[in-house]
Amino acid sequence: MSDYYRKKIHSDDLIATFDDVLILPGFTNFSPIDVDLSSTLGKYHFKLPILSSAMDTVTEENMAINMALHGGLGVLHRNCSFERQLEMVRIVKRARSFVIDGEHVATIGPNAQISKAKFMMENYNISGILVTNEENRVCGIFTKRDIPFFEHDIKNGIVKDYMTKDVISIKPGGTREDALKILYESRKEKLPIIDEKGMLKGLITKKDLAPEFPFASKDDQGHLLCGLALSPRFPDSSQSQALLKEIDDYVDIFFIDVADFYKIDDITGTIKLMKFLESDFVLGNIGTYQAAEYLITKADFVEERFIGLKVGMGSGSICTTSLQTGVGAPTLFATAHVADAIKDYNPKLTLIADGGFKNPGDLPKAFAAGADLMMSGHLFAGTEESPGFIDTIAGRKVKVYRGMGSKEARTSGYISDRYVEGSKMLTEGVSNYVPYVGDVLGVLSTLKEGLANGMIYAGAKSIADMKKVPLGIVSVVGQRETAPHDLIGKF
Ligand code: XMP
């Protein structure tokens, strides 16, 4: 058994966290421009090794779209019905792609009411809908610009009276260049793919052809990558099973989402789910070498679709699991332990360090301890893209951030199996406010710079190099000295 990563933090017994360690400076034999922050999760590539947590005050469709557009991944939460999850994954998958397949193109009948078309455009976050008859033949296109001005017309108007009838289109099999040329010449935003019989075969949109987001995390077809949290319980009703199957068509990666996954019931439930579904799976959370060893070597998961482990227990900013139960494995400790097990038993698995990140400088530390990707709720909860309203407290803009084990989150009923099933009285998280911090791009840019600069000081050009850099334990006095100190005023 190797203990490479654990040795780095010098002790097996000391449960070290981010503030306990520092990376030692290394020789930098490359230019800042050569630093490569990209990472992988199974067959998926990320330009930015950053994920947003599956929490109902952090990741819904807006956050998931923006995280993927900027090179990371937002994992949609599970504190809702399968119907709502299906709606979220559909929106994420439809957000950006080169070609939207015919069956996924939003369409409306010519005799539908304008109000319905307006509702669909708002709901799917799209700017136009193809109008097709019962045989799926295209008879027009209705865009936001066609919505009449007066409320009376919106209420009573019929799509065919307001749509554009002369639809500019492309034949199936046209190239990206053909599509770009037609869109440029016609000054249109959307280009339906229509065959010689007039049937709708797909849709190309200008924004997806000319990528404004060169770092976006995309699948083979150019759709944004989509991750979704899932309970390890196999659903009882056939209706839920059917919905889950539909969700499976859109999702790339399911994240089994429980506080402690090293439990036989969760493992058997997940094995059943993996056999029923076809997408890839990340399992978690776990906190020790032994848990990872067991999951990798003893549990009967579908091997080729078990692509990662998510680690860290009780060190999240809203977590009270360790306080309430006395059990925990802070993210840095868990990362070092699980990284060793992955190295020993299945180096192809990806390790996601989850929770406890406070400063940009915590990111390099997680990678040095053996992580491939990091996940945070706290750093993203206060952004524009997180769900919920911006409130004002004592003149400061704030947003609500709540643990999934908090009383507030658990009253919904969907999330109780994230903790100990049947436990009703004990909360394992809190709900509070975090400062509003503007858009997620700003936060990601700061994190990106903190990580890149850390890698430059450490002399590591890539995330793989980062795993080789040495960490050292800082004394309590040293910790005080590494933060601002001996100044007038309060930090
Ligand atoms: P941060 O530090 O980013 O941590 O706020 C987010 C991670 O914490 C986990 N999580 C919880 N853990 N009680 C817990 O013990 C909770 O109520 C809770 N809610 C979320 C989760 O792994 C998340 O990614």
Short mmCIF file of C-alpha atoms and ligand atoms in Angstrom, two decimals:
data_model
loop_
_atom_site.label_atom_id
_atom_site.label_comp_id
_atom_site.label_asym_id
_atom_site.label_seq_id
_atom_site.Cartn_x
_atom_site.Cartn_y
_atom_site.Cartn_z
CA MET A 1 0.00 0.00 0.00
CA SER A 2 1.52 3.34 -1.02
CA ASP A 3 1.07 6.38 1.14
CA TYR A 4 2.43 8.94 -1.23
CA TYR A 5 -0.12 11.69 -0.73
CA ARG A 6 -0.59 11.04 2.97
CA LYS A 7 3.17 11.27 3.47
CA LYS A 8 3.07 14.67 1.85
CA ILE A 9 1.05 16.01 4.71
CA HIS A 10 3.41 14.18 7.06
CA SER A 11 0.91 12.32 9.16
CA ASP A 12 -1.77 9.69 9.02
CA ASP A 13 -3.37 10.62 12.31
CA LEU A 14 -3.41 14.39 12.03
CA ILE A 15 -6.67 15.38 10.38
CA ALA A 16 -5.24 18.31 8.44
CA THR A 17 -7.30 20.98 6.69
CA PHE A 18 -6.40 23.67 4.15
CA ASP A 19 -5.16 26.20 6.71
CA ASP A 20 -2.84 23.60 8.25
CA VAL A 21 -0.65 23.33 5.16
CA LEU A 22 1.36 25.33 2.67
CA ILE A 23 2.89 24.32 -0.63
CA LEU A 24 6.65 24.78 -0.73
CA PRO A 25 7.90 27.03 -3.52
CA GLY A 26 9.48 25.20 -6.47
CA PHE A 27 11.61 25.98 -9.52
CA THR A 28 9.59 27.47 -12.37
CA ASN A 29 11.11 26.60 -15.73
CA PHE A 30 8.17 27.79 -17.86
CA SER A 31 6.29 31.00 -18.66
CA PRO A 32 2.98 31.91 -16.99
CA ILE A 33 1.29 31.55 -20.37
CA ASP A 34 2.21 27.84 -20.45
CA VAL A 35 0.29 26.94 -17.31
CA ASP A 36 -2.38 24.38 -18.12
CA LEU A 37 -5.37 24.25 -15.75
CA SER A 38 -7.27 21.59 -17.68
CA SER A 39 -8.38 18.33 -16.14
CA THR A 40 -10.55 15.31 -16.96
CA LEU A 41 -13.36 13.30 -15.44
CA GLY A 42 -13.58 9.97 -17.24
CA LYS A 43 -13.83 10.84 -20.92
CA TYR A 44 -14.89 14.45 -20.26
CA HIS A 45 -12.43 17.33 -20.56
CA PHE A 46 -12.55 20.54 -18.57
CA LYS A 47 -10.49 23.64 -19.28
CA LEU A 48 -11.10 24.68 -15.70
CA PRO A 49 -10.96 22.06 -12.89
CA ILE A 50 -13.83 23.68 -11.00
CA LEU A 51 -17.32 22.37 -10.17
CA SER A 52 -20.24 24.03 -8.40
CA SER A 53 -22.00 22.02 -5.71
CA ALA A 54 -25.27 20.16 -6.13
CA MET A 55 -27.14 22.41 -3.69
CA ASP A 56 -30.48 24.16 -4.11
CA THR A 57 -28.99 27.59 -3.35
CA VAL A 58 -26.06 27.01 -5.71
CA THR A 59 -26.74 25.02 -8.88
CA GLU A 60 -29.85 25.12 -11.00
CA GLU A 61 -29.94 25.52 -14.80
CA ASN A 62 -28.52 29.05 -14.91
CA MET A 63 -25.45 28.16 -12.84
CA ALA A 64 -24.98 24.85 -14.70
CA ILE A 65 -25.04 26.61 -18.07
CA ASN A 66 -22.59 29.29 -16.97
CA MET A 67 -20.18 26.92 -15.24
CA ALA A 68 -20.02 24.76 -18.38
CA LEU A 69 -19.70 27.78 -20.68
CA HIS A 70 -16.65 28.96 -18.74
CA GLY A 71 -14.94 25.57 -18.78
CA GLY A 72 -16.09 23.92 -15.53
CA LEU A 73 -19.24 22.04 -14.56
CA GLY A 74 -22.27 22.84 -12.44
CA VAL A 75 -23.86 19.81 -10.80
CA LEU A 76 -27.64 20.26 -10.67
CA HIS A 77 -29.12 19.61 -7.24
CA ARG A 78 -31.63 16.94 -6.24
CA ASN A 79 -33.81 18.76 -3.73
CA CYS A 80 -36.78 18.61 -6.13
CA SER A 81 -38.96 16.22 -8.12
CA PHE A 82 -37.75 14.15 -11.08
CA GLU A 83 -40.02 16.35 -13.23
CA ARG A 84 -38.08 19.45 -12.19
CA GLN A 85 -34.76 17.65 -12.67
CA LEU A 86 -35.86 16.68 -16.18
CA GLU A 87 -36.73 20.29 -16.91
CA MET A 88 -33.31 21.48 -15.69
CA VAL A 89 -31.27 18.94 -17.66
CA ARG A 90 -33.27 19.72 -20.81
CA ILE A 91 -32.56 23.41 -20.46
CA VAL A 92 -28.84 22.82 -19.90
CA LYS A 93 -28.53 20.43 -22.83
CA ARG A 94 -30.40 22.75 -25.16
CA ALA A 95 -28.48 25.83 -24.16
CA ARG A 96 -25.59 25.61 -26.62
CA SER A 97 -24.83 23.21 -29.43
CA PHE A 98 -23.88 23.23 -33.06
CA VAL A 99 -26.86 21.15 -34.22
CA ILE A 100 -29.98 20.57 -32.18
CA ASP A 101 -31.50 17.25 -33.30
CA GLY A 102 -34.97 17.44 -34.85
CA GLU A 103 -36.65 15.68 -31.95
CA HIS A 104 -35.18 18.19 -29.49
CA VAL A 105 -36.09 21.33 -31.41
CA ALA A 106 -38.83 23.30 -29.66
CA THR A 107 -41.82 23.49 -32.02
CA ILE A 108 -45.33 24.86 -31.89
CA GLY A 109 -48.44 24.37 -34.04
CA PRO A 110 -49.63 27.20 -36.35
CA ASN A 111 -52.93 27.50 -34.47
CA ALA A 112 -51.37 27.75 -31.01
CA GLN A 113 -51.83 30.94 -29.03
CA ILE A 114 -49.11 33.57 -28.87
CA SER A 115 -49.15 33.34 -25.07
CA LYS A 116 -48.11 29.69 -25.31
CA ALA A 117 -45.23 30.51 -27.68
CA LYS A 118 -44.11 33.28 -25.32
CA PHE A 119 -44.28 30.95 -22.32
CA MET A 120 -42.21 28.30 -24.15
CA MET A 121 -39.53 30.79 -25.15
CA GLU A 122 -39.23 32.07 -21.59
CA ASN A 123 -39.29 28.60 -20.09
CA TYR A 124 -36.68 27.08 -22.43
CA ASN A 125 -34.66 30.30 -22.49
CA ILE A 126 -34.69 30.45 -26.31
CA SER A 127 -35.38 33.29 -28.71
CA GLY A 128 -37.52 31.54 -31.33
CA ILE A 129 -39.65 28.49 -32.09
CA LEU A 130 -40.19 26.60 -35.33
CA VAL A 131 -43.82 26.34 -36.39
CA THR A 132 -44.70 22.88 -37.72
CA ASN A 133 -47.94 21.21 -38.77
CA GLU A 134 -49.15 17.76 -37.67
CA GLU A 135 -46.85 16.03 -40.18
CA ASN A 136 -43.81 17.88 -38.79
CA ARG A 137 -43.56 20.00 -41.95
CA VAL A 138 -42.18 23.46 -41.30
CA CYS A 139 -44.63 26.26 -42.05
CA GLY A 140 -42.93 29.20 -40.33
CA ILE A 141 -40.77 30.51 -37.51
CA PHE A 142 -41.95 32.57 -34.54
CA THR A 143 -39.31 34.60 -32.67
CA LYS A 144 -39.32 37.03 -29.75
CA ARG A 145 -39.37 39.85 -32.30
CA ASP A 146 -42.73 38.56 -33.61
CA ILE A 147 -44.45 38.86 -30.22
CA PRO A 148 -47.13 41.56 -30.65
CA PHE A 149 -46.87 44.72 -28.60
CA PHE A 150 -50.33 44.77 -27.05
CA GLU A 151 -51.33 42.47 -24.20
CA HIS A 152 -54.68 41.85 -25.90
CA ASP A 153 -52.94 40.45 -29.01
CA ILE A 154 -50.62 38.28 -26.91
CA LYS A 155 -53.65 36.83 -25.14
CA ASN A 156 -55.85 36.24 -28.17
CA GLY A 157 -53.46 36.13 -31.14
CA ILE A 158 -52.67 32.95 -33.06
CA VAL A 159 -49.10 32.04 -34.03
CA LYS A 160 -49.73 31.70 -37.79
CA ASP A 161 -50.92 35.33 -38.01
CA TYR A 162 -47.65 36.69 -36.60
CA MET A 163 -44.96 34.18 -37.64
CA THR A 164 -42.43 34.65 -40.46
CA LYS A 165 -43.58 32.32 -43.25
CA ASP A 166 -40.53 32.49 -45.46
CA VAL A 167 -38.09 30.34 -43.50
CA ILE A 168 -34.44 30.40 -44.56
CA SER A 169 -33.05 26.89 -44.07
CA ILE A 170 -30.25 24.47 -44.85
CA LYS A 171 -30.46 20.88 -46.17
CA PRO A 172 -29.35 17.97 -43.96
CA GLY A 173 -25.60 17.29 -44.23
CA GLY A 174 -24.59 20.96 -44.75
CA THR A 175 -21.22 21.88 -43.27
CA ARG A 176 -20.48 24.36 -40.48
CA GLU A 177 -19.09 26.74 -43.13
CA ASP A 178 -22.26 26.46 -45.29
CA ALA A 179 -24.35 27.25 -42.23
CA LEU A 180 -22.18 30.20 -41.21
CA LYS A 181 -22.39 31.65 -44.74
CA ILE A 182 -26.19 31.41 -44.92
CA LEU A 183 -26.60 32.87 -41.45
CA TYR A 184 -24.24 35.72 -42.24
CA GLU A 185 -25.87 36.55 -45.58
CA SER A 186 -29.41 36.37 -44.21
CA ARG A 187 -28.49 38.12 -40.92
CA LYS A 188 -30.56 35.48 -39.12
CA GLU A 189 -29.89 33.86 -35.74
CA LYS A 190 -31.46 30.46 -36.38
CA LEU A 191 -31.13 28.09 -39.30
CA PRO A 192 -33.53 25.13 -39.41
CA ILE A 193 -32.39 21.96 -41.15
CA ILE A 194 -35.22 20.99 -43.48
CA ASP A 195 -35.18 18.05 -45.91
CA GLU A 196 -36.54 18.05 -49.46
CA LYS A 197 -39.99 17.00 -48.20
CA GLY A 198 -40.15 20.04 -45.92
CA MET A 199 -39.64 17.98 -42.75
CA LEU A 200 -37.82 19.48 -39.79
CA LYS A 201 -34.56 17.58 -39.16
CA GLY A 202 -32.74 19.90 -36.79
CA LEU A 203 -31.73 23.44 -35.95
CA ILE A 204 -28.46 25.36 -36.06
CA THR A 205 -28.09 28.55 -34.05
CA LYS A 206 -25.59 31.30 -34.76
CA LYS A 207 -24.41 31.66 -31.19
CA ASP A 208 -23.34 28.02 -31.12
CA LEU A 209 -21.60 28.14 -34.48
CA ALA A 210 -19.44 31.11 -33.65
CA PRO A 211 -18.29 30.20 -30.17
CA GLU A 212 -18.00 33.15 -27.83
CA PHE A 213 -17.03 30.62 -25.20
CA PRO A 214 -13.88 28.87 -26.42
CA PHE A 215 -13.40 27.14 -23.05
CA ALA A 216 -16.90 25.64 -22.84
CA SER A 217 -17.22 22.07 -21.53
CA LYS A 218 -19.05 20.22 -24.30
CA ASP A 219 -19.99 16.70 -25.34
CA ASP A 220 -19.25 15.16 -28.78
CA GLN A 221 -22.27 16.84 -30.34
CA GLY A 222 -21.34 20.27 -29.06
CA HIS A 223 -23.94 20.31 -26.25
CA LEU A 224 -22.87 21.60 -22.85
CA LEU A 225 -21.89 18.89 -20.38
CA CYS A 226 -24.52 18.23 -17.77
CA GLY A 227 -24.08 16.75 -14.29
CA LEU A 228 -26.97 15.87 -11.99
CA ALA A 229 -27.13 14.78 -8.35
CA LEU A 230 -29.03 11.61 -7.59
CA SER A 231 -30.13 9.72 -4.52
CA PRO A 232 -28.65 6.22 -4.23
CA ARG A 233 -32.17 4.86 -3.64
CA PHE A 234 -33.70 3.09 -6.64
CA PRO A 235 -37.09 4.73 -7.21
CA ASP A 236 -40.13 2.58 -6.30
CA SER A 237 -42.77 3.73 -8.74
CA SER A 238 -42.73 2.90 -12.44
CA GLN A 239 -43.57 6.54 -13.16
CA SER A 240 -40.39 7.72 -11.38
CA GLN A 241 -38.36 5.04 -13.12
CA ALA A 242 -39.66 6.22 -16.51
CA LEU A 243 -38.79 9.84 -15.66
CA LEU A 244 -35.32 8.79 -14.55
CA LYS A 245 -34.83 7.02 -17.89
CA GLU A 246 -35.78 10.22 -19.67
CA ILE A 247 -33.37 12.22 -17.51
CA ASP A 248 -30.66 9.69 -18.38
CA ASP A 249 -31.01 10.65 -22.08
CA TYR A 250 -29.82 14.18 -21.29
CA VAL A 251 -27.37 13.78 -18.42
CA ASP A 252 -23.69 13.00 -18.98
CA ILE A 253 -22.70 12.33 -15.38
CA PHE A 254 -24.80 11.36 -12.38
CA PHE A 255 -23.35 12.34 -9.02
CA ILE A 256 -24.58 10.06 -6.26
CA ASP A 257 -25.11 12.61 -3.56
CA VAL A 258 -25.01 11.57 0.09
CA ALA A 259 -23.08 12.83 3.11
CA ASP A 260 -21.45 9.41 3.66
CA PHE A 261 -21.45 6.91 0.78
CA TYR A 262 -19.53 4.16 2.64
CA LYS A 263 -22.81 2.41 3.55
CA ILE A 264 -24.02 -0.91 2.22
CA ASP A 265 -27.55 0.27 1.40
CA ASP A 266 -26.24 3.19 -0.64
CA ILE A 267 -23.79 0.93 -2.46
CA THR A 268 -26.41 -1.70 -3.41
CA GLY A 269 -28.90 0.99 -4.46
CA THR A 270 -26.26 2.61 -6.66
CA ILE A 271 -25.32 -0.70 -8.31
CA LYS A 272 -28.99 -1.15 -9.26
CA LEU A 273 -29.19 2.40 -10.60
CA MET A 274 -26.01 1.97 -12.63
CA LYS A 275 -27.42 -1.14 -14.28
CA PHE A 276 -30.72 0.62 -15.03
CA LEU A 277 -29.18 3.82 -16.42
CA GLU A 278 -26.59 4.44 -19.14
CA SER A 279 -24.76 7.63 -18.16
CA ASP A 280 -21.53 7.80 -16.16
CA PHE A 281 -21.38 7.93 -12.35
CA VAL A 282 -19.38 9.78 -9.73
CA LEU A 283 -19.84 8.33 -6.23
CA GLY A 284 -19.60 10.13 -2.93
CA ASN A 285 -18.89 11.49 -0.56
CA ILE A 286 -16.26 9.44 1.18
CA GLY A 287 -13.42 10.43 3.47
CA THR A 288 -10.87 7.64 3.90
CA TYR A 289 -8.46 5.31 2.11
CA GLN A 290 -10.43 2.31 3.37
CA ALA A 291 -13.72 3.55 1.90
CA ALA A 292 -12.11 4.14 -1.51
CA GLU A 293 -10.36 0.76 -1.38
CA TYR A 294 -13.66 -0.98 -0.66
CA LEU A 295 -15.59 0.84 -3.37
CA ILE A 296 -12.91 0.20 -5.98
CA THR A 297 -12.05 -3.40 -5.16
CA LYS A 298 -15.07 -4.97 -3.47
CA ALA A 299 -18.27 -3.33 -4.71
CA ASP A 300 -19.77 -4.56 -7.95
CA PHE A 301 -20.29 -1.27 -9.80
CA VAL A 302 -20.50 -1.14 -13.59
CA GLU A 303 -16.77 -0.62 -13.98
CA GLU A 304 -16.57 1.38 -17.19
CA ARG A 305 -19.18 3.89 -15.96
CA PHE A 306 -17.75 4.38 -12.48
CA ILE A 307 -15.56 7.37 -13.33
CA GLY A 308 -14.89 9.25 -10.12
CA LEU A 309 -15.02 9.64 -6.35
CA LYS A 310 -16.06 12.77 -4.53
CA VAL A 311 -14.43 13.34 -1.15
CA GLY A 312 -14.75 15.44 2.00
CA MET A 313 -17.14 15.09 4.92
CA GLY A 314 -18.17 17.78 7.34
CA SER A 315 -15.82 20.59 6.33
CA GLY A 316 -18.21 22.56 4.14
CA SER A 317 -18.99 26.09 5.28
CA ILE A 318 -22.62 25.21 6.00
CA CYS A 319 -21.94 21.69 7.33
CA THR A 320 -22.63 20.65 10.87
CA THR A 321 -22.25 16.88 10.36
CA SER A 322 -19.02 16.79 12.38
CA LEU A 323 -20.49 18.93 15.17
CA GLN A 324 -23.68 16.91 15.35
CA THR A 325 -22.21 13.42 15.03
CA GLY A 326 -18.51 13.69 15.89
CA VAL A 327 -17.59 12.12 12.56
CA GLY A 328 -15.84 13.88 9.70
CA ALA A 329 -13.06 13.87 7.15
CA PRO A 330 -12.07 17.40 6.14
CA THR A 331 -11.51 17.81 2.43
CA LEU A 332 -7.70 18.05 2.43
CA PHE A 333 -7.30 14.97 4.63
CA ALA A 334 -9.89 13.02 2.61
CA THR A 335 -8.23 14.02 -0.64
CA ALA A 336 -4.80 12.80 0.46
CA HIS A 337 -6.22 9.49 1.69
CA VAL A 338 -8.46 8.73 -1.26
CA ALA A 339 -5.79 9.83 -3.76
CA ASP A 340 -3.55 7.09 -2.37
CA ALA A 341 -6.24 4.45 -2.80
CA ILE A 342 -6.93 5.60 -6.36
CA LYS A 343 -3.19 5.42 -7.09
CA ASP A 344 -3.04 1.91 -5.63
CA TYR A 345 -6.17 0.39 -7.15
CA ASN A 346 -7.47 2.35 -10.15
CA PRO A 347 -5.47 5.39 -11.33
CA LYS A 348 -8.05 6.05 -14.05
CA LEU A 349 -10.58 7.26 -11.48
CA THR A 350 -10.98 11.00 -10.99
CA LEU A 351 -10.87 12.54 -7.51
CA ILE A 352 -13.08 15.52 -6.76
CA ALA A 353 -12.22 17.49 -3.60
CA ASP A 354 -15.54 18.81 -2.29
CA GLY A 355 -16.21 21.60 0.20
CA GLY A 356 -14.26 23.74 2.65
CA PHE A 357 -12.69 26.10 0.08
CA LYS A 358 -12.50 29.64 1.44
CA ASN A 359 -9.70 31.34 -0.52
CA PRO A 360 -8.28 30.92 -4.04
CA GLY A 361 -5.10 29.61 -2.38
CA ASP A 362 -6.98 26.55 -1.11
CA LEU A 363 -7.32 25.26 -4.68
CA PRO A 364 -3.61 24.59 -5.32
CA LYS A 365 -3.44 22.86 -1.93
CA ALA A 366 -6.22 20.43 -2.91
CA PHE A 367 -4.47 19.57 -6.17
CA ALA A 368 -1.15 19.13 -4.38
CA ALA A 369 -2.91 16.67 -2.05
CA GLY A 370 -4.00 14.61 -5.08
CA ALA A 371 -7.29 16.06 -6.41
CA ASP A 372 -8.13 16.23 -10.14
CA LEU A 373 -11.09 18.59 -9.74
CA MET A 374 -12.47 20.74 -6.93
CA MET A 375 -16.06 21.52 -5.96
CA SER A 376 -17.47 24.41 -3.97
CA GLY A 377 -20.85 25.70 -2.92
CA HIS A 378 -19.69 28.57 -0.73
CA LEU A 379 -17.67 30.33 -3.44
CA PHE A 380 -20.62 30.38 -5.86
CA ALA A 381 -23.67 30.82 -3.61
CA GLY A 382 -23.40 34.63 -3.68
CA THR A 383 -23.22 34.96 -7.46
CA GLU A 384 -25.81 36.32 -9.85
CA GLU A 385 -26.29 32.84 -11.36
CA SER A 386 -27.17 31.00 -8.14
CA PRO A 387 -30.89 30.48 -7.44
CA GLY A 388 -32.68 32.91 -5.12
CA PHE A 389 -33.09 36.62 -4.65
CA ILE A 390 -30.59 39.30 -3.79
CA ASP A 391 -31.54 40.68 -0.39
CA THR A 392 -30.10 43.63 1.52
CA ILE A 393 -28.95 43.40 5.14
CA ALA A 394 -27.46 46.44 6.85
CA GLY A 395 -26.83 47.99 3.45
CA ARG A 396 -25.02 44.95 2.05
CA LYS A 397 -26.34 42.84 -0.78
CA VAL A 398 -26.63 39.18 0.25
CA LYS A 399 -28.03 35.85 -0.94
CA VAL A 400 -29.21 32.87 1.09
CA TYR A 401 -26.87 29.88 1.25
CA ARG A 402 -28.10 26.76 3.01
CA GLY A 403 -26.73 23.30 3.73
CA MET A 404 -28.72 20.44 2.25
CA GLY A 405 -28.91 19.04 5.78
CA SER A 406 -30.36 22.25 7.19
CA LYS A 407 -33.89 22.32 8.55
CA GLU A 408 -34.91 24.68 5.74
CA ALA A 409 -33.66 22.38 2.95
CA ARG A 410 -34.88 19.17 4.51
CA THR A 411 -38.47 20.23 4.96
CA SER A 412 -38.90 19.77 1.20
CA GLY A 413 -38.77 16.00 1.79
CA TYR A 414 -36.60 15.14 -1.22
CA ILE A 415 -33.26 15.20 0.51
CA SER A 416 -33.75 13.27 3.76
CA ASP A 417 -31.87 10.23 2.39
CA ARG A 418 -28.74 12.38 1.93
CA TYR A 419 -28.07 11.80 5.63
CA VAL A 420 -29.03 8.90 7.89
CA GLU A 421 -32.33 7.56 6.59
CA GLY A 422 -35.08 7.78 9.19
CA SER A 423 -33.25 10.46 11.19
CA LYS A 424 -35.76 13.28 11.58
CA MET A 425 -34.68 15.50 14.45
CA LEU A 426 -31.02 16.09 13.77
CA THR A 427 -30.05 18.80 11.31
CA GLU A 428 -26.60 18.48 9.71
CA GLY A 429 -26.36 21.88 8.10
CA VAL A 430 -27.25 25.53 8.58
CA SER A 431 -28.87 28.25 6.51
CA ASN A 432 -27.38 31.73 6.42
CA TYR A 433 -26.44 34.65 4.17
CA VAL A 434 -23.37 35.12 1.99
CA PRO A 435 -22.36 38.41 0.35
CA TYR A 436 -23.59 38.99 -3.18
CA VAL A 437 -20.45 38.86 -5.35
CA GLY A 438 -21.64 39.61 -8.91
CA ASP A 439 -21.44 37.18 -11.79
CA VAL A 440 -19.85 33.76 -11.70
CA LEU A 441 -17.30 34.69 -14.37
CA GLY A 442 -15.74 37.18 -11.94
CA VAL A 443 -15.46 34.53 -9.22
CA LEU A 444 -14.05 31.95 -11.65
CA SER A 445 -11.49 34.45 -12.93
CA THR A 446 -10.20 35.08 -9.40
CA LEU A 447 -10.04 31.36 -8.63
CA LYS A 448 -8.31 30.71 -11.93
CA GLU A 449 -5.65 33.30 -11.16
CA GLY A 450 -5.14 32.03 -7.61
CA LEU A 451 -4.69 28.50 -8.93
CA ALA A 452 -2.45 29.52 -11.84
CA ASN A 453 -0.25 31.75 -9.69
CA GLY A 454 0.00 29.02 -7.05
CA MET A 455 1.11 26.59 -9.74
CA ILE A 456 3.69 29.05 -11.01
CA TYR A 457 5.17 29.58 -7.52
CA ALA A 458 5.14 25.82 -6.96
CA GLY A 459 6.84 25.17 -10.30
CA ALA A 460 3.99 23.01 -11.64
CA LYS A 461 2.85 23.44 -15.23
CA SER A 462 -0.19 21.17 -15.08
CA ILE A 463 -2.61 19.60 -12.59
CA ALA A 464 -0.67 16.35 -12.98
CA ASP A 465 2.58 18.20 -12.06
CA MET A 466 0.78 19.79 -9.15
CA LYS A 467 0.25 16.38 -7.59
CA LYS A 468 4.04 16.05 -7.27
CA VAL A 469 4.71 19.26 -5.34
CA PRO A 470 5.51 19.06 -1.61
CA LEU A 471 3.16 20.27 1.12
CA GLY A 472 4.22 21.09 4.65
CA ILE A 473 2.33 21.48 7.92
CA VAL A 474 2.32 25.05 9.25
CA SER A 475 2.60 25.72 12.96
CA VAL A 476 -0.17 27.71 14.65
CA VAL A 477 2.19 30.70 14.89
CA GLY A 478 3.05 30.22 11.22
CA GLN A 479 -0.65 30.30 10.32
CA ARG A 480 -0.96 33.66 12.03
CA GLU A 481 2.03 34.94 10.12
CA THR A 482 0.73 33.82 6.70
CA ALA A 483 -2.40 35.99 7.11
CA PRO A 484 -2.23 39.80 7.33
CA HIS A 485 -0.96 40.73 10.81
CA ASP A 486 0.37 43.46 13.07
CA LEU A 487 -1.48 46.22 11.28
CA ILE A 488 -3.78 48.91 12.53
CA GLY A 489 -7.38 48.01 11.80
CA LYS A 490 -9.31 44.80 11.53
CA PHE A 491 -9.20 42.17 8.79
P1 XMP B 1 -18.76 24.60 1.01
O1 XMP B 1 -17.58 24.68 1.91
O2 XMP B 1 -18.43 24.98 -0.40
O3 XMP B 1 -19.17 23.04 0.96
O4 XMP B 1 -19.91 25.34 1.56
C1 XMP B 1 -20.11 22.56 0.05
C2 XMP B 1 -20.23 21.05 0.18
O5 XMP B 1 -20.75 20.69 1.46
C3 XMP B 1 -21.56 19.52 1.35
N1 XMP B 1 -22.86 19.84 1.98
C4 XMP B 1 -23.16 19.58 3.25
N2 XMP B 1 -22.49 18.91 4.22
N3 XMP B 1 -24.24 19.32 5.75
C5 XMP B 1 -23.03 18.76 5.46
O6 XMP B 1 -22.43 18.14 6.35
C6 XMP B 1 -24.98 20.00 4.83
O7 XMP B 1 -26.06 20.49 5.14
C7 XMP B 1 -24.42 20.13 3.53
N4 XMP B 1 -24.88 20.68 2.39
C8 XMP B 1 -23.89 20.49 1.46
C9 XMP B 1 -21.65 19.17 -0.11
O8 XMP B 1 -20.77 18.11 -0.36
C10 XMP B 1 -21.23 20.45 -0.80
O9 XMP B 1 -20.68 20.24 -2.08
#
